[in-house]
């Protein structure tokens, strides 16, 4: 089945669009951060899927065993880095939300905008 | 030999100094060490530039592992130009921003602020020296995260919502870039710029490559604030601590434009049929809209910093327009304008630092009569403003000249583009004149003219920056040489 073969890529696309949609439409800042996390996870899935080969194993050379098929380890390493970047972004984003709540008493971006306009 | 490790040191020095700065107890010490690190980086950048001009492109294999297997750093004329910009702007902003930052930043948290500053600089330098697409992503995120801290580090609470918007849009941009790099890696199996360019030939015109080009261009355009993707920029520039604005406005968007050019020309140009035309068709209308509309919006601002921020959006439009012509002359103009605009905008924002130090606010109303109260600073502002408009004798003239020549040589509708450039320059005269009139010909808020210049060192620094605008207008050899070597790399490939 062609569709099933591309299953992960479909999930990647759907997650990406869900994240982007929520980023644009949600006014709650914490929901925006959640949307950002979904958006980034989609990309993680994309990289991991692309490195997987059918029947491929971890790329460790064993004595006396030959003819194995290895999955590409590089995208996994890249994604490890990208996950760290993603976590830092989420943490910083949440820290900013906390500061915003301290200053404005709300985490809805339209209310914050209204408070700014009033001042 | 230490000299062999210059490309790595350029990143390592600020990155390793940052944790040391955080450990320091007082704001003054932290500032001093950060300034020293920044000046040392500037020295390294100068050494690198001299080496590049003398012996050509520098390659560095991190840990002795040769690219494309290992991580390669590459410094050519273009990277050298960007490195000079980053380290120069950082040194200028730190040296001139001491008093202003002491006001804006809590003394207890100042060491962390300066730590973030150095990390931001290290990230930006990393982007300039990195030779592969993924390291560019990592450095881009390092510098972006630190920049968010710089913007939100002040006392103005409006900076928080501004920075949140920047964080969301910046992350979307970086993630788009990452998706594009993923597609490229999927098809070519490599991340090294030169290697991608080599292998792209075999898979050219396949759909993933085209999609990759789209994702990378849009993602970087978001981060570079190319109109209409600039929505995060004006508020972020306006509410950031004044000294941080000097640094950010001078280089953060320029560095992303550098990546955009590197990808679209070094990697895609010539390997992807039709890409060059498509790039021009995509970017020229946006650039034109930015040039005209952002200049028009700048006219109606009531805050000096917001006005300069919108002017930045228009100037980014000039750079994008010049790059969109995809000709040799166009690229020359784009690179030159990157340098000259950073110089002019850095000087202007440095003057804003001085204005706000004495009058307490950057709103036009509170700056009435500032020209009578601070004649020296205002005169420097005028010089940098003239450079922004592109008056002969200033640095801005050189790049505007190259831009107009490139546009006339373009076989599209060159006349219409020249008209847009002239109209936008006139609008720049209008919005600058609005402030100049306010500064020289209206009464100060108190009614009385009290001379209240800033301290002499800061005044000297501002004038040093203003004179640099004139110097590079009269003797533009250095930026010209770097821009020429950069153009050759972009159009000729690395090999």
Coordinates of C-alpha atoms in Angstrom, one line a residue:
Chain A
X1 CA 0.0 0.0 0.0
X2 CA 1.5 3.3 -1.0
X3 CA -0.6 5.2 1.5
X4 CA 0.5 3.1 4.4
X5 CA 4.1 3.2 3.2
X6 CA 4.0 6.9 3.6
X7 CA 2.0 6.8 6.9
X8 CA 4.7 8.6 8.9
X9 CA 5.0 11.4 6.4
X10 CA 1.2 11.9 6.5
X11 CA 1.4 12.1 10.3
X12 CA 4.3 14.6 9.9
X13 CA 2.2 16.8 7.6
X14 CA -0.9 16.7 9.7
X15 CA 0.9 17.4 13.0
X16 CA 2.8 20.3 11.3
X17 CA -0.5 21.9 10.1
X18 CA -2.2 21.3 13.5
X19 CA 0.6 23.1 15.2
X20 CA 0.7 26.0 12.8
X21 CA -3.1 26.3 12.9
X22 CA -3.1 26.5 16.7
X23 CA -0.2 29.0 16.7
X24 CA -2.2 31.3 14.5
X25 CA -5.7 30.9 16.0
X26 CA -5.2 30.4 19.8
X27 CA -5.0 33.5 22.0
X28 CA -3.9 31.7 25.1
X29 CA -0.1 32.0 25.3
X30 CA 0.4 28.5 27.0
X31 CA -1.7 27.0 24.2
X32 CA 0.6 28.7 21.7
X33 CA 3.6 27.1 23.4
X34 CA 1.9 23.7 23.2
X35 CA 1.2 24.4 19.5
X36 CA 4.9 25.2 19.0
X37 CA 5.9 21.9 20.7
X38 CA 3.5 20.0 18.4
X39 CA 4.9 21.9 15.4
X40 CA 8.5 21.0 16.3
X41 CA 7.7 17.3 17.1
X42 CA 6.3 16.9 13.6
X43 CA 9.8 17.8 12.3
X44 CA 11.4 15.3 14.7
X45 CA 9.2 12.6 13.3
X46 CA 10.1 13.6 9.8
X47 CA 13.8 13.3 10.4
X48 CA 13.5 9.9 12.2
X49 CA 11.3 8.5 9.5
X50 CA 13.7 9.4 6.8
X51 CA 16.6 7.6 8.5
X52 CA 14.7 4.3 8.9
X53 CA 15.3 1.6 6.4
X54 CA 13.1 -1.5 6.3
X55 CA 14.8 -4.2 8.2
X56 CA 17.6 -1.8 9.2
X57 CA 19.2 -2.2 12.7
X58 CA 21.3 0.0 14.9
X59 CA 24.6 0.7 13.1
X60 CA 26.9 -1.3 15.3
X61 CA 29.4 -3.5 13.6
X62 CA 29.6 -7.0 15.2
X63 CA 32.4 -9.4 14.9
X64 CA 31.5 -12.4 12.7
X65 CA 28.2 -11.0 11.4
X66 CA 28.1 -9.5 7.9
X67 CA 25.5 -8.5 5.4
X68 CA 23.4 -6.4 7.9
X69 CA 21.3 -3.4 6.8
X70 CA 21.9 -0.4 9.0
X71 CA 19.6 2.6 9.6
X72 CA 21.2 6.0 9.1
X73 CA 22.2 7.2 12.5
X74 CA 22.9 10.8 11.5
X75 CA 19.3 12.2 11.4
X76 CA 18.8 10.7 14.9
X77 CA 21.9 12.6 16.1
X78 CA 20.6 15.8 14.4
X79 CA 17.2 15.4 16.1
X80 CA 18.8 14.8 19.5
X81 CA 20.2 18.3 19.0
X82 CA 17.0 19.7 17.7
X83 CA 15.1 18.3 20.7
X84 CA 17.4 20.1 23.0
X85 CA 16.8 23.3 21.0
X86 CA 13.1 22.7 21.2
X87 CA 13.1 22.2 24.9
X88 CA 15.1 25.4 25.5
X89 CA 12.7 27.3 23.3
X90 CA 9.7 25.9 25.3
X91 CA 11.4 26.7 28.6
X92 CA 12.2 30.2 27.6
X93 CA 8.7 30.7 26.2
X94 CA 7.1 29.5 29.4
X95 CA 9.4 31.7 31.4
X96 CA 8.2 34.7 29.4
X97 CA 4.6 33.7 29.9
X98 CA 5.2 33.6 33.7
X99 CA 6.7 37.1 33.5
X100 CA 3.8 38.3 31.4
X101 CA 1.4 36.9 34.0
X102 CA 3.2 38.7 36.8
X103 CA 3.1 42.0 34.9
X104 CA -0.3 41.9 33.3
X105 CA -2.3 39.3 35.4
X106 CA -3.5 37.5 32.2
X107 CA -2.1 35.1 29.6
X108 CA -4.5 35.9 26.8
X109 CA -2.7 37.9 24.1
X110 CA -5.7 40.0 23.1
X111 CA -6.2 41.1 26.7
X112 CA -2.5 42.0 27.0
X113 CA -2.8 44.0 23.8
X114 CA -5.8 45.8 25.2
X115 CA -4.0 46.6 28.5
X116 CA -1.0 47.9 26.4
X117 CA -3.3 50.1 24.4
X118 CA -4.9 51.6 27.5
X119 CA -1.6 52.5 29.1
Chain B
X1 CA 49.8 27.6 15.7
X2 CA 47.1 29.8 17.1
X3 CA 46.5 31.6 13.8
X4 CA 45.3 28.3 12.3
X5 CA 42.5 28.1 14.7
X6 CA 41.1 31.6 14.1
X7 CA 37.7 30.4 12.7
X8 CA 37.1 28.2 15.7
X9 CA 38.3 30.8 18.2
X10 CA 35.8 33.3 16.7
X11 CA 33.0 31.2 18.2
X12 CA 34.8 29.7 21.2
X13 CA 36.0 32.9 22.7
X14 CA 32.6 34.5 23.4
X15 CA 30.9 31.2 24.1
X16 CA 33.5 30.3 26.8
X17 CA 33.6 33.7 28.3
X18 CA 29.8 33.8 28.7
X19 CA 29.7 31.4 31.7
X20 CA 32.6 33.3 33.3
X21 CA 30.7 36.5 33.0
X22 CA 27.7 34.9 34.7
X23 CA 29.8 34.0 37.7
X24 CA 30.9 37.6 38.3
X25 CA 29.1 39.4 41.1
X26 CA 28.7 43.0 39.9
X27 CA 27.3 44.5 36.8
X28 CA 30.4 46.6 36.2
X29 CA 32.8 43.7 36.2
X30 CA 30.5 41.7 34.0
X31 CA 30.2 44.6 31.6
X32 CA 34.0 45.0 31.5
X33 CA 34.7 41.4 30.8
X34 CA 32.0 41.2 28.2
X35 CA 33.4 44.3 26.5
X36 CA 36.9 42.9 26.6
X37 CA 35.7 39.6 25.1
X38 CA 33.8 41.5 22.4
X39 CA 36.8 43.6 21.6
X40 CA 39.0 40.5 21.4
X41 CA 36.4 39.0 19.0
X42 CA 36.6 42.1 16.9
X43 CA 40.4 41.7 16.8
X44 CA 40.0 38.1 15.8
X45 CA 37.6 39.1 13.0
X46 CA 40.1 41.7 11.8
X47 CA 42.9 39.1 11.7
X48 CA 40.6 36.7 9.9
X49 CA 39.6 39.4 7.4
X50 CA 43.3 40.2 6.7
X51 CA 44.1 36.5 6.2
X52 CA 41.1 36.0 3.9
X53 CA 42.0 39.1 1.8
X54 CA 45.6 37.9 1.6
X55 CA 45.3 34.1 1.1
X56 CA 41.7 33.5 0.1
X57 CA 39.1 31.3 1.7
X58 CA 40.0 29.7 5.0
X59 CA 38.9 26.1 5.8
X60 CA 38.9 24.6 9.2
X61 CA 38.2 21.0 10.1
X62 CA 36.8 20.8 13.7
X63 CA 38.7 18.2 15.7
X64 CA 40.8 17.4 12.6
X65 CA 37.9 15.4 11.0
X66 CA 37.8 16.5 7.4
X67 CA 34.5 17.6 5.9
X68 CA 32.1 16.3 4.5
X69 CA 32.4 13.6 7.3
X70 CA 33.6 16.0 9.9
X71 CA 32.3 19.5 10.7
X72 CA 33.9 22.1 8.6
X73 CA 34.1 25.8 9.2
X74 CA 34.6 28.1 6.2
X75 CA 35.5 31.7 6.2
X76 CA 35.5 33.6 2.9
X77 CA 35.1 37.3 2.1
X78 CA 31.4 37.2 2.8
X79 CA 31.8 35.6 6.2
X80 CA 34.5 38.0 7.1
X81 CA 32.3 41.0 6.2
X82 CA 29.5 39.6 8.4
X83 CA 32.0 38.8 11.3
X84 CA 33.3 42.4 11.2
X85 CA 29.7 43.6 11.4
X86 CA 28.7 41.4 14.3
X87 CA 31.8 42.0 16.5
X88 CA 32.0 45.7 15.6
X89 CA 28.3 46.3 16.5
X90 CA 28.6 44.3 19.7
X91 CA 31.7 46.3 20.8
X92 CA 30.2 49.6 19.9
X93 CA 26.9 48.8 21.7
X94 CA 28.6 47.5 24.8
X95 CA 31.1 50.4 25.0
X96 CA 28.4 53.0 24.5
X97 CA 25.7 51.3 26.5
X98 CA 27.3 51.1 30.0
X99 CA 25.2 53.9 31.6
X100 CA 22.1 53.1 29.7
X101 CA 22.3 49.4 30.6
X102 CA 22.9 50.2 34.2
X103 CA 19.6 52.1 34.2
X104 CA 17.7 49.4 32.2
X105 CA 19.0 46.2 33.9
X106 CA 18.8 45.2 37.5
X107 CA 22.3 45.1 38.9
X108 CA 21.7 41.7 40.4
X109 CA 20.8 40.2 37.1
X110 CA 23.3 42.2 35.0
X111 CA 25.9 39.4 34.8
X112 CA 23.3 37.1 33.3
X113 CA 22.3 39.7 30.8
X114 CA 25.9 40.2 29.7
X115 CA 26.3 36.4 29.5
X116 CA 23.3 36.2 27.2
X117 CA 24.9 39.0 25.2
X118 CA 28.1 37.0 24.6
X119 CA 26.1 33.9 23.8
X120 CA 24.1 35.8 21.3
X121 CA 27.3 37.1 19.7
X122 CA 28.9 33.6 19.7
X123 CA 25.8 32.2 17.9
X124 CA 25.9 35.0 15.3
X125 CA 29.6 34.4 14.7
X126 CA 28.9 30.7 14.5
X127 CA 26.4 31.3 11.7
X128 CA 29.0 33.3 9.8
X129 CA 31.7 30.6 10.0
X130 CA 29.7 27.4 9.8
X131 CA 30.2 25.4 6.7
X132 CA 27.2 23.1 6.9
X133 CA 23.5 23.6 7.0
X134 CA 22.7 22.0 10.3
X135 CA 25.3 23.9 12.3
X136 CA 23.8 27.0 10.9
X137 CA 20.5 25.9 12.4
X138 CA 22.0 25.2 15.8
X139 CA 23.9 28.5 15.9
X140 CA 20.8 30.4 14.7
X141 CA 18.8 29.0 17.6
X142 CA 21.6 29.7 20.1
X143 CA 21.8 33.3 19.0
X144 CA 18.0 33.6 18.8
X145 CA 17.3 32.3 22.3
X146 CA 20.0 34.6 23.7
X147 CA 18.5 37.6 21.7
X148 CA 15.1 36.9 23.2
X149 CA 16.7 37.3 26.6
X150 CA 18.4 40.5 25.6
X151 CA 15.1 42.0 24.4
X152 CA 13.1 41.0 27.4
X153 CA 15.9 41.8 29.9
X154 CA 14.9 45.5 30.4
X155 CA 12.2 47.1 32.6
X156 CA 9.6 47.8 30.0
X157 CA 6.8 45.3 30.3
X158 CA 5.8 45.7 26.7
X159 CA 9.0 44.1 25.7
X160 CA 7.6 40.8 27.1
X161 CA 4.7 40.5 24.6
X162 CA 7.0 41.8 21.9
X163 CA 9.5 39.1 22.6
X164 CA 6.9 36.4 22.8
X165 CA 5.8 37.2 19.3
X166 CA 9.4 37.2 18.2
X167 CA 10.0 33.8 19.8
X168 CA 7.0 32.3 18.1
X169 CA 7.8 33.7 14.7
X170 CA 11.5 33.1 15.0
X171 CA 10.9 29.4 16.0
X172 CA 8.5 28.9 13.1
X173 CA 11.2 30.4 10.8
X174 CA 13.9 28.2 12.2
X175 CA 11.7 25.1 12.0
X176 CA 10.8 25.8 8.4
X177 CA 14.5 26.0 7.7
X178 CA 15.1 22.7 9.5
X179 CA 12.4 21.0 7.4
X180 CA 14.1 22.3 4.2
X181 CA 17.4 21.0 5.4
X182 CA 15.8 17.7 6.1
X183 CA 14.5 17.4 2.5
X184 CA 17.9 18.3 1.2
X185 CA 19.6 15.7 3.4
X186 CA 17.0 13.1 2.3
X187 CA 17.9 13.7 -1.4
X188 CA 21.7 14.4 -1.2
X189 CA 22.8 12.6 2.0
X190 CA 25.0 15.5 3.1
X191 CA 24.8 18.7 5.1
X192 CA 27.9 20.4 4.0
X193 CA 27.1 23.5 1.8
X194 CA 29.7 22.7 -0.9
X195 CA 28.9 19.1 -0.9
X196 CA 25.1 19.7 -1.3
X197 CA 25.9 22.0 -4.2
X198 CA 27.9 19.3 -5.8
X199 CA 25.4 16.5 -5.4
X200 CA 22.3 18.5 -6.2
X201 CA 23.0 18.0 -9.8
X202 CA 21.9 14.4 -9.7
X203 CA 18.6 15.0 -8.0
X204 CA 17.8 18.4 -9.4
X205 CA 14.1 19.1 -10.3
X206 CA 12.8 16.4 -8.0
X207 CA 9.9 17.6 -5.9
X208 CA 11.6 17.3 -2.4
X209 CA 14.4 19.7 -3.6
X210 CA 11.9 22.3 -4.8
X211 CA 10.0 22.0 -1.6
X212 CA 13.3 22.3 0.4
X213 CA 14.1 25.5 -1.5
X214 CA 10.7 26.9 -0.6
X215 CA 10.8 26.0 3.0
X216 CA 14.3 27.4 3.5
X217 CA 13.6 30.6 1.7
X218 CA 10.3 31.3 3.5
X219 CA 11.8 30.3 6.9
X220 CA 14.8 32.6 6.5
X221 CA 12.7 35.4 5.2
X222 CA 10.6 35.2 8.4
X223 CA 13.7 35.6 10.5
X224 CA 15.2 38.2 8.3
X225 CA 12.0 40.3 8.6
X226 CA 11.5 40.7 4.9
X227 CA 8.2 42.5 4.3
X228 CA 5.4 41.4 5.0
X229 CA 7.1 38.9 7.4
X230 CA 8.5 41.7 9.5
X231 CA 5.6 41.9 12.1
X232 CA 7.8 40.9 15.0
X233 CA 10.5 43.5 14.3
X234 CA 9.2 47.0 15.2
X235 CA 7.9 46.2 18.7
X236 CA 10.9 44.1 19.5
X237 CA 13.3 46.9 18.5
X238 CA 11.3 49.5 20.3
X239 CA 10.9 47.9 23.7
X240 CA 14.3 46.3 24.0
X241 CA 16.9 48.0 26.2
X242 CA 18.4 50.8 24.1
X243 CA 21.9 49.5 24.0
X244 CA 20.6 46.0 23.1
X245 CA 18.7 47.6 20.2
X246 CA 22.0 49.0 18.8
X247 CA 23.5 45.5 18.7
X248 CA 20.3 43.7 17.4
X249 CA 19.4 46.2 14.8
X250 CA 22.9 46.3 13.4
X251 CA 23.4 42.6 12.9
X252 CA 20.7 40.0 13.8
X253 CA 18.6 40.3 10.6
X254 CA 21.8 40.8 8.4
X255 CA 23.2 37.5 9.5
X256 CA 20.0 35.7 8.5
X257 CA 20.1 37.4 5.1
X258 CA 23.6 36.1 4.8
X259 CA 22.3 32.6 5.3
X260 CA 19.5 33.3 2.8
X261 CA 22.0 34.4 0.2
X262 CA 24.4 31.6 0.9
X263 CA 21.7 29.0 0.4
X264 CA 20.0 30.6 -2.6
X265 CA 23.1 31.4 -4.5
X266 CA 25.9 29.0 -3.4
X267 CA 23.7 26.0 -3.2
X268 CA 20.6 26.4 -5.4
X269 CA 21.8 28.9 -8.0
X270 CA 23.0 27.1 -11.1
X271 CA 22.0 23.7 -9.7
X272 CA 18.3 24.2 -9.8
X273 CA 17.0 25.2 -13.3
X274 CA 14.7 28.1 -13.1
X275 CA 15.4 28.7 -9.4
X276 CA 17.2 32.0 -10.0
X277 CA 14.2 33.5 -11.9
X278 CA 11.8 32.2 -9.4
X279 CA 13.8 33.7 -6.5
X280 CA 13.7 37.1 -8.2
X281 CA 10.0 36.8 -8.9
X282 CA 9.3 35.9 -5.3
X283 CA 11.5 38.4 -3.6
X284 CA 11.4 41.5 -5.8
X285 CA 7.7 42.4 -5.3
X286 CA 8.0 41.8 -1.5
X287 CA 11.2 43.9 -1.4
X288 CA 9.5 46.7 -3.3
X289 CA 6.4 46.7 -1.1
X290 CA 8.7 46.8 1.9
X291 CA 10.8 49.6 0.6
X292 CA 7.8 51.8 -0.2
X293 CA 5.3 50.8 2.5
X294 CA 7.6 50.5 5.5
X295 CA 9.1 54.0 4.7
X296 CA 5.6 55.4 4.5
X297 CA 4.7 53.8 7.8
X298 CA 7.9 55.2 9.4
X299 CA 6.7 58.8 8.6
X300 CA 3.8 58.5 11.0
X301 CA 5.5 57.1 14.0
X302 CA 5.5 59.0 17.3
X303 CA 8.4 57.1 18.8
X304 CA 11.9 57.6 17.5
X305 CA 12.9 53.9 18.0
X306 CA 9.7 52.6 16.2
X307 CA 10.5 55.0 13.4
X308 CA 14.0 53.7 13.0
X309 CA 12.7 50.1 13.2
X310 CA 10.3 50.6 10.3
X311 CA 13.2 52.3 8.4
X312 CA 15.1 49.0 9.1
X313 CA 12.3 47.0 7.4
X314 CA 12.6 49.3 4.4
X315 CA 16.4 49.0 4.3
X316 CA 16.1 45.2 4.5
X317 CA 13.9 45.6 1.5
X318 CA 16.8 47.3 -0.4
X319 CA 19.1 44.4 0.4
X320 CA 16.5 41.9 -0.7
X321 CA 15.8 43.8 -3.9
X322 CA 19.4 44.0 -4.8
X323 CA 19.8 40.2 -4.1
X324 CA 16.6 39.5 -6.1
X325 CA 18.2 40.9 -9.2
X326 CA 20.5 37.9 -9.1
X327 CA 23.1 39.7 -11.1
X328 CA 26.7 40.2 -10.1
X329 CA 26.2 43.9 -9.6
X330 CA 23.0 43.3 -7.6
X331 CA 24.8 41.0 -5.2
X332 CA 27.6 43.5 -4.8
X333 CA 25.0 46.1 -3.9
X334 CA 23.2 43.8 -1.4
X335 CA 26.4 42.9 0.4
X336 CA 27.6 46.6 0.5
X337 CA 24.2 47.7 1.8
X338 CA 24.3 45.1 4.5
X339 CA 27.5 46.7 5.8
X340 CA 26.6 50.3 5.3
X341 CA 23.1 50.0 6.6
X342 CA 24.4 48.3 9.8
X343 CA 26.9 51.1 10.2
X344 CA 24.3 53.9 9.8
X345 CA 21.6 52.2 11.9
X346 CA 24.1 51.3 14.6
X347 CA 25.1 55.0 14.8
X348 CA 21.5 56.2 14.8
X349 CA 20.5 53.8 17.6
X350 CA 23.6 54.8 19.6
X351 CA 22.4 58.4 19.4
X352 CA 19.0 57.2 20.7
X353 CA 20.9 55.7 23.7
X354 CA 22.3 59.1 24.4
X355 CA 19.0 60.9 23.9
X356 CA 17.1 58.6 26.2
X357 CA 19.9 58.9 28.9
X358 CA 19.2 62.6 29.3
X359 CA 15.5 62.9 28.4
X360 CA 14.3 59.6 29.8
X361 CA 12.1 58.5 26.8
X362 CA 12.3 57.9 23.1
X363 CA 8.9 59.4 22.3
X364 CA 9.1 62.3 19.8
X365 CA 7.3 64.6 22.3
X366 CA 9.9 64.3 25.0
X367 CA 12.7 64.9 22.5
X368 CA 11.5 68.3 21.4
X369 CA 14.4 70.8 21.2
X370 CA 16.9 68.0 21.8
X371 CA 19.2 69.5 19.1
X372 CA 19.6 72.6 21.2
X373 CA 20.2 70.7 24.4
X374 CA 22.5 68.0 22.9
X375 CA 24.1 69.7 19.8
X376 CA 27.0 67.2 19.5
X377 CA 24.9 64.0 19.6
X378 CA 22.2 65.5 17.3
X379 CA 24.9 66.4 14.8
X380 CA 26.1 62.9 14.8
X381 CA 22.5 61.7 14.3
X382 CA 22.3 64.0 11.3
X383 CA 25.4 62.5 9.8
X384 CA 24.2 58.9 10.2
X385 CA 20.8 60.0 8.9
X386 CA 22.3 61.4 5.8
X387 CA 24.1 58.1 5.3
X388 CA 20.8 56.3 5.7
X389 CA 19.3 58.5 2.9
X390 CA 22.3 58.0 0.7
X391 CA 23.8 61.5 0.4
X392 CA 27.2 61.6 -1.5
X393 CA 30.2 61.5 0.8
X394 CA 28.6 59.0 3.2
X395 CA 28.7 55.3 3.2
X396 CA 25.0 55.0 2.3
X397 CA 25.7 56.7 -1.0
X398 CA 28.1 54.0 -2.1
X399 CA 25.6 51.2 -1.7
X400 CA 22.7 53.2 -3.1
X401 CA 24.9 54.0 -6.1
X402 CA 25.7 50.3 -6.7
X403 CA 22.0 49.5 -6.2
X404 CA 20.8 51.9 -8.8
X405 CA 23.5 50.9 -11.3
X406 CA 22.5 47.2 -10.7
X407 CA 18.8 48.0 -11.2
X408 CA 19.4 50.0 -14.4
X409 CA 21.4 47.1 -15.7
X410 CA 18.6 44.7 -15.0
X411 CA 16.6 43.8 -18.1
X412 CA 13.2 43.8 -16.3
X413 CA 11.4 47.0 -15.7
X414 CA 14.4 48.8 -14.3
X415 CA 12.9 52.3 -14.5
X416 CA 10.0 51.4 -12.2
X417 CA 12.5 50.0 -9.6
X418 CA 14.6 53.1 -9.8
X419 CA 11.5 55.2 -9.2
X420 CA 10.6 53.1 -6.2
X421 CA 14.2 53.5 -4.8
X422 CA 14.1 57.3 -5.3
X423 CA 10.6 57.6 -3.8
X424 CA 11.6 55.6 -0.8
X425 CA 14.8 57.7 -0.3
X426 CA 12.7 60.8 -0.4
X427 CA 10.4 59.3 2.2
X428 CA 13.5 58.6 4.3
X429 CA 14.3 62.3 4.0
X430 CA 10.7 63.1 5.2
X431 CA 10.8 60.9 8.3
X432 CA 14.2 62.0 9.3
X433 CA 13.4 65.7 8.6
X434 CA 10.3 65.3 10.9
X435 CA 12.6 64.5 13.7
X436 CA 15.3 67.0 12.8
X437 CA 12.7 69.8 12.7
X438 CA 11.4 68.7 16.1
X439 CA 14.9 68.6 17.5
X440 CA 16.2 72.0 16.2
X441 CA 13.1 74.2 15.7
X442 CA 10.8 73.5 18.5
X443 CA 10.9 74.4 22.2
X444 CA 12.1 71.8 24.7
X445 CA 9.4 70.4 27.0
X446 CA 10.4 72.7 29.9
X447 CA 10.5 75.8 27.7
X448 CA 14.1 76.6 28.7
X449 CA 17.1 75.4 26.8
X450 CA 19.4 73.6 29.3
X451 CA 22.6 72.1 27.8
X452 CA 22.6 68.5 29.0
X453 CA 25.1 66.6 26.9
X454 CA 26.0 63.0 27.8
X455 CA 29.5 62.2 29.2
X456 CA 32.5 62.9 27.0
X457 CA 33.5 59.2 26.3
X458 CA 30.0 58.4 25.0
X459 CA 30.1 61.5 22.8
X460 CA 33.5 60.6 21.4
X461 CA 32.2 57.1 20.7
X462 CA 29.1 58.4 18.9
X463 CA 31.3 60.6 16.8
X464 CA 33.7 57.8 16.1
X465 CA 30.7 55.8 14.7
X466 CA 29.4 58.9 12.8
X467 CA 32.9 59.5 11.3
X468 CA 33.1 55.8 10.3
X469 CA 30.0 56.5 8.1
X470 CA 31.9 59.3 6.4
X471 CA 35.1 57.3 6.2
X472 CA 33.5 54.4 4.4
X473 CA 31.8 56.8 2.1
X474 CA 35.1 58.4 1.1
X475 CA 37.3 55.3 1.2
X476 CA 35.1 52.3 0.6
X477 CA 37.9 49.9 -0.4
X478 CA 37.6 47.5 2.5
X479 CA 33.8 46.8 2.2
X480 CA 34.2 46.8 -1.6
X481 CA 36.9 44.2 -1.5
X482 CA 35.0 42.0 0.9
X483 CA 31.7 42.4 -1.1
X484 CA 33.5 41.5 -4.3
X485 CA 35.1 38.4 -2.9
X486 CA 31.7 37.5 -1.4
X487 CA 30.0 37.9 -4.7
X488 CA 32.5 35.7 -6.4
X489 CA 31.9 33.0 -3.9
X490 CA 28.2 33.3 -4.1
X491 CA 28.1 33.1 -7.9
X492 CA 31.1 30.8 -8.4
X493 CA 30.6 28.2 -5.7
X494 CA 33.2 27.2 -3.2
X495 CA 35.3 24.8 -5.2

